XYZ file of C-alpha atoms in Angstrom:
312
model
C 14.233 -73.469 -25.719
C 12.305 -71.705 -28.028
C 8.289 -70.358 -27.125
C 4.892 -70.737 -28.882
C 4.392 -67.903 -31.064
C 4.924 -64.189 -30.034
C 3.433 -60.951 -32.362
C 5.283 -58.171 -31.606
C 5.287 -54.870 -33.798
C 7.718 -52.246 -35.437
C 6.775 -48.674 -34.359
C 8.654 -46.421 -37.284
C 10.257 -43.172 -35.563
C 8.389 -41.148 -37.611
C 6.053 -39.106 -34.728
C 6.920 -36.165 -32.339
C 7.444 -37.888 -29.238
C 4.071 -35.486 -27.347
C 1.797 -35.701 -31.102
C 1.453 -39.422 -30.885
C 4.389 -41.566 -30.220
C 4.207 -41.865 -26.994
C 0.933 -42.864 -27.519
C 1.941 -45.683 -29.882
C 4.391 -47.533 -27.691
C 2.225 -46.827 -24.497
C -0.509 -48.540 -26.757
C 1.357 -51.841 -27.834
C 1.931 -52.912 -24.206
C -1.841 -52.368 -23.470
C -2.692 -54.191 -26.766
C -0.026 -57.349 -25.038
C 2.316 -57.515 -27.894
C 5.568 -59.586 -26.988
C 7.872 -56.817 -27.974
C 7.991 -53.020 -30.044
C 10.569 -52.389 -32.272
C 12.059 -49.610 -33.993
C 14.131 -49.177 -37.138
C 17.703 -47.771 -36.392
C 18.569 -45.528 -39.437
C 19.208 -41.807 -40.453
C 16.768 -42.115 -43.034
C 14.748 -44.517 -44.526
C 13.093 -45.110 -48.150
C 10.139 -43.127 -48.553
C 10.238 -41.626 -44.912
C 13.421 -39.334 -46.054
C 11.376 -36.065 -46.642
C 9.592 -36.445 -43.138
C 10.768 -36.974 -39.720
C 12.861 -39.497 -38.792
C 14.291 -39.880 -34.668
C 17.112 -41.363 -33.342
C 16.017 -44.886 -32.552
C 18.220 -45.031 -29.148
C 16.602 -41.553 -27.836
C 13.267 -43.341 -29.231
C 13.861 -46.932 -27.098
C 15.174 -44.133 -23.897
C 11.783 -42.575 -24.007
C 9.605 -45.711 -24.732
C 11.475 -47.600 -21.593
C 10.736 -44.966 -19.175
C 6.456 -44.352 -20.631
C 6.621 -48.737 -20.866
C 6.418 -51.245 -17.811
C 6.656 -54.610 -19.122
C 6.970 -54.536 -23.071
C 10.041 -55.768 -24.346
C 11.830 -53.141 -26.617
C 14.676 -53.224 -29.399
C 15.815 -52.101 -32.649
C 15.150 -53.651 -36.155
C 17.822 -53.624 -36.990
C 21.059 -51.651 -36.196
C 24.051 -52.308 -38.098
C 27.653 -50.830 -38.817
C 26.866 -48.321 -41.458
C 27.004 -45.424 -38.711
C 27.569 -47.077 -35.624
C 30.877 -48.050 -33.836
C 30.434 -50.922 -31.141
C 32.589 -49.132 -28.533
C 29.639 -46.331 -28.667
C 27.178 -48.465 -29.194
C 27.831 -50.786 -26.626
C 27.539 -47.862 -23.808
C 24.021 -46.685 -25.093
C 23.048 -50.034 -24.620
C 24.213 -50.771 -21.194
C 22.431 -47.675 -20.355
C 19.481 -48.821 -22.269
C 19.135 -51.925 -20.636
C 19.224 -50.048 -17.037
C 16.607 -47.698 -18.231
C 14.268 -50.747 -19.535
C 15.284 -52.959 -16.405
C 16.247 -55.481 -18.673
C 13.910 -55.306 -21.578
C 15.964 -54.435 -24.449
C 16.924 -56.812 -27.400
C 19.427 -55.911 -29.898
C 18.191 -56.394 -33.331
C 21.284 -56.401 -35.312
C 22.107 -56.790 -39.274
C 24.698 -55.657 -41.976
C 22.986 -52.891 -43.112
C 22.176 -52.011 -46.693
C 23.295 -49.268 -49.780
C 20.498 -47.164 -48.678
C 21.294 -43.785 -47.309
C 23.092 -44.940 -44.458
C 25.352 -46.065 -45.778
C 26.500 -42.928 -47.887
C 25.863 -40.046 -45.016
C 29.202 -40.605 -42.830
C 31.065 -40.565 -46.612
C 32.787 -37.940 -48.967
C 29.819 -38.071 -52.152
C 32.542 -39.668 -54.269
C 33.315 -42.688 -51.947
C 31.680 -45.849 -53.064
C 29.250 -47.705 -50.585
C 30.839 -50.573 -48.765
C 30.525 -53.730 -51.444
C 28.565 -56.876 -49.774
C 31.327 -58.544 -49.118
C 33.064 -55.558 -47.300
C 29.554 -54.991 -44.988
C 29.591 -58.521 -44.540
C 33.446 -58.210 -43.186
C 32.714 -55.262 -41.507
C 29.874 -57.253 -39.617
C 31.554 -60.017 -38.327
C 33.765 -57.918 -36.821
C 31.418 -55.758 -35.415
C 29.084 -58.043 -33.766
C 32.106 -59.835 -31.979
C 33.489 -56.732 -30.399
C 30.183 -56.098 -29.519
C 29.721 -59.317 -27.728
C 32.707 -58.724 -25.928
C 32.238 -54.937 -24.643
C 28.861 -55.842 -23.473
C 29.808 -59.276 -21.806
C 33.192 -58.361 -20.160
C 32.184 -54.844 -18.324
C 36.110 -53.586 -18.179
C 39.364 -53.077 -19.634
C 38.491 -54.745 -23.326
C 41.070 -53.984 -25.997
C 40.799 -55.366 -29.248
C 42.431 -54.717 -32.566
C 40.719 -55.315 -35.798
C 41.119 -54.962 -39.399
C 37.635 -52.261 -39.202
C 37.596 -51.569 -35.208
C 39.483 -51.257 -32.437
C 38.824 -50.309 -28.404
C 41.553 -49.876 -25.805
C 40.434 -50.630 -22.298
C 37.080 -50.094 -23.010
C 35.046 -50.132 -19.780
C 30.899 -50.398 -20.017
C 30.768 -50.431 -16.137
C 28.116 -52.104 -14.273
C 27.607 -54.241 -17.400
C 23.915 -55.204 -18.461
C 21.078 -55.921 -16.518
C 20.134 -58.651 -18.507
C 23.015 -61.214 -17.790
C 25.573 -62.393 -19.049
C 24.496 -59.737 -22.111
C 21.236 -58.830 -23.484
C 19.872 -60.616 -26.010
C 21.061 -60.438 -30.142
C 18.615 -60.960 -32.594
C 20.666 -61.544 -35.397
C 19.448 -60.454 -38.867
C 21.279 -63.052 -41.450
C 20.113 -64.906 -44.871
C 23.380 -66.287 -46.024
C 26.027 -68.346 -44.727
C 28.565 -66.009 -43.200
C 25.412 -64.507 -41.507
C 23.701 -67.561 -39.970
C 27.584 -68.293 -38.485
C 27.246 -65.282 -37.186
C 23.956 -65.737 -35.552
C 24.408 -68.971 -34.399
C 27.678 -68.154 -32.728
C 26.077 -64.915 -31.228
C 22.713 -64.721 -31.208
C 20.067 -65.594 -28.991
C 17.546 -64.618 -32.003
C 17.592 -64.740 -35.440
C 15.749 -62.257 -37.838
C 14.948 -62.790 -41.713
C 12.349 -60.784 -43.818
C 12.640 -63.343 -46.101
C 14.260 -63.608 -49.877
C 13.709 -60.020 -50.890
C 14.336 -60.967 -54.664
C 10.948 -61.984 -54.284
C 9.018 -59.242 -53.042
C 8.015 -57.630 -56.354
C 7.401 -60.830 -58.313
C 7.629 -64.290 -56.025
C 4.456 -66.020 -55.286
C 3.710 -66.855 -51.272
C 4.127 -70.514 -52.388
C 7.728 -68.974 -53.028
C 8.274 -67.213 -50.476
C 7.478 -69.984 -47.653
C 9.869 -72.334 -49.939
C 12.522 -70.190 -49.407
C 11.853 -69.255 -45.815
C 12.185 -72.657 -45.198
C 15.734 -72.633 -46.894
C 16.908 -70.253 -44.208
C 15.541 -72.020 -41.341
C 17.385 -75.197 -42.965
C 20.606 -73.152 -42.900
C 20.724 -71.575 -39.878
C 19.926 -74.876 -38.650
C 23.744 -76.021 -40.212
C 24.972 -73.660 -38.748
C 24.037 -74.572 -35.214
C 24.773 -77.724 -35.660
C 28.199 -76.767 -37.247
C 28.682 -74.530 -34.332
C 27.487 -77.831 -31.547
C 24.713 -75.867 -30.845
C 20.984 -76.307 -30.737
C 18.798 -74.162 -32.888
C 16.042 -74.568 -30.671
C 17.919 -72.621 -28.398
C 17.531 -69.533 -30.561
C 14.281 -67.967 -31.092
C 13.179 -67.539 -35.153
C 11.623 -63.638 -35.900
C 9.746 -62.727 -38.888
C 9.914 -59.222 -39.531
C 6.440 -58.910 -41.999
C 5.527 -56.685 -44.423
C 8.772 -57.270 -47.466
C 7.281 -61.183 -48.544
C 4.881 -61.375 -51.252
C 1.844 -61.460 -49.536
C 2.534 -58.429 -47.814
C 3.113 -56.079 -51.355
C 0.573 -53.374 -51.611
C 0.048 -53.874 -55.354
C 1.073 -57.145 -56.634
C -1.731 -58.643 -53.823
C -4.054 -55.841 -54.699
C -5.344 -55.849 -51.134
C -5.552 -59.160 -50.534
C -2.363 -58.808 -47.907
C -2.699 -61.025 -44.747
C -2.948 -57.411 -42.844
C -5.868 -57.323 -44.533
C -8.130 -59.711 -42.994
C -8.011 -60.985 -39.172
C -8.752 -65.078 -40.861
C -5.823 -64.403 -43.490
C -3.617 -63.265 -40.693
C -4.117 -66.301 -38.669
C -3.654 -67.954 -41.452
C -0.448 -66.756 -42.495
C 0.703 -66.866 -38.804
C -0.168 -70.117 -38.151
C 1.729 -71.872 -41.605
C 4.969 -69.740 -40.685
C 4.410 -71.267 -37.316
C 4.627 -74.531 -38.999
C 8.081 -73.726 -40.693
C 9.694 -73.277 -37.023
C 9.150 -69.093 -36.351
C 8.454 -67.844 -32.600
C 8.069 -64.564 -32.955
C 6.027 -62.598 -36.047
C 6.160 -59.077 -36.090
C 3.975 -56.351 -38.010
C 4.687 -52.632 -39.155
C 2.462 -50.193 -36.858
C 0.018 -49.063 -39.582
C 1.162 -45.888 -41.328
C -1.651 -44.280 -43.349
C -0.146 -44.333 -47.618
C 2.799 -45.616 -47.336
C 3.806 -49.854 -47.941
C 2.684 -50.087 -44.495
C -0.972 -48.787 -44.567
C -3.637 -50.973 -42.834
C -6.828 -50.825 -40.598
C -5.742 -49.578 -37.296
C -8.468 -51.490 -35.647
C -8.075 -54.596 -37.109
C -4.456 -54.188 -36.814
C -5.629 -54.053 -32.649
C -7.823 -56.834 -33.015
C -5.339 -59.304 -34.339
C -2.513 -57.656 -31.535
C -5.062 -59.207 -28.854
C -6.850 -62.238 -30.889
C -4.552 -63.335 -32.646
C -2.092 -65.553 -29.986
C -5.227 -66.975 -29.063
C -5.792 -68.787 -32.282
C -2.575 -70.035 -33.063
């Protein structure tokens, strides 16, 4: 069944591990966030001209400075990743943590991960061919990290021949998926699979869309992936609903001309608390990251890491 409301945060692998990011992840589990994320990509937006670390290296490192914060990516996806690979960083992961890693898991996008494996003249994978790819993906996944030895499988993208991910996870049967999905094939995919599922809501609306918007069409998803449960016979209670902040309306820099629910420990509760309403468990907020998208006051960010569960 699914819990009151969790914050967690995203931690962007953007610092040397001994200037500062240890120091960030060492900080959210003294601050009593749910969970810290990372973002699993070989580069990222803005970040491209800076540093960007591996995000499994990054989750190694943060399980052994950690005790008791739950860890994970945000998302990984197939655009560079194989699940027959992936699948033994995990296991290994998951030993590391002691069971405290959750596998944030999407898609991906046409950003530059999915052009750096290619020749420059090969076209990114369509949406339709990522959203092939991914259906695929995640249920050789599921397999490899369920069934410890000997899986073969043959697909139209992957393929594993006696695959063995010996002793298997800690966290039984598998650890958890959070499923990143906003469309049909997706939500299947995450009510099939997932123990989570993960939205950032309608990004058609991040430059333009109102909050009254936004929420309208959060609530759309939540209505889907509620379908698909019940068009899978299962409960959607059982999975737990994660907002990944920071792409909705409220949260753009300019368009809310400071007025962002990061911005104010009462408008943060306040946004919390409504998305609450809709049916979410779990909210989670970007690490501030001084000019950039993700800029905020690092001690009111702290404030509403430990005040905020309290009011909602």
């Amino acid at each position: 069944m699914t819990s009151p409301l969790r914050l967690s945060t995203v931690i962007l692998p953007i610092h040397r591990w001994h200037d500062g990011g240890r120091a960030r992840w060492q900080r959210a589990e003294e601050l009593g966030l749910h969970a810290a994320y990372t973002y699993d990509h070989l580069a990222w937006r803005s970040f491209r001209d800076g540093p960007w670390f591996g995000a499994v290296p990054t989750l190694t490192a943060a399980a052994a400075a950690t005790s008791r914060l739950r860890l994970g990516t945000l998302v990984t996806s197939p655009n560079f990743r194989h699940p027959v690979t992936l699948a033994k960083e995990l296991i290994t992961l998951d030993d590391v943590s002691q069971g405290r890693i959750t596998l944030g898991i999407g898609a991906g996008g046409t950003g530059f991960d999915a052009t750096t494996l290619r020749t420059p003249d090969a076209e990114p994978w369509t949406p339709r061919e990522r959203a092939d790819r991914f259906g695929e993906f995640v249920t050789l996944l599921d397999r490899l990290l369920r069934e410890p030895a000997d899986v073969t499988f043959a697909g139209d993208f992957y393929a594993a021949t006696e695959a063995r991910n010996l002793p298997g996870c800690v966290q039984r049967g598998r650890l958890p998926f959070a499923v990143a999905a906003t469309g049909p094939r997706g939500l299947r995919l995450a009510a099939r699979h997932g123990q989570a599922w993960v939205t950032t809501g309608n990004p058609k609306l991040y430059e333009e869309g109102t909050p009254e918007e936004s929420y309208a069409a959060l609530r759309g998803q939540l209505d889907g992936l509620s379908k698909a449960c019940a068009d899978s016979g299962r409960d959607v209670a059982e999975l737990d609903k994660v907002l990944l902040t920071g792409f909705t309306p409220d949260f753009h820099p300019v368009h809310r001309r400071g007025r962002r629910p990061i911005d104010s420990f009462d408008a943060f509760v306040d946004f919390a608390g409504r998305h609450a309403e809709l049916g979410f468990t779990e909210i989670v907020v970007h690490w501030p990251i001084p000019d950039s998208d993700f800029a905020a006051d690092e001690q009111l960010f702290e404030r509403i890491a430990m005040e905020a569960p309290g009011q909602l």
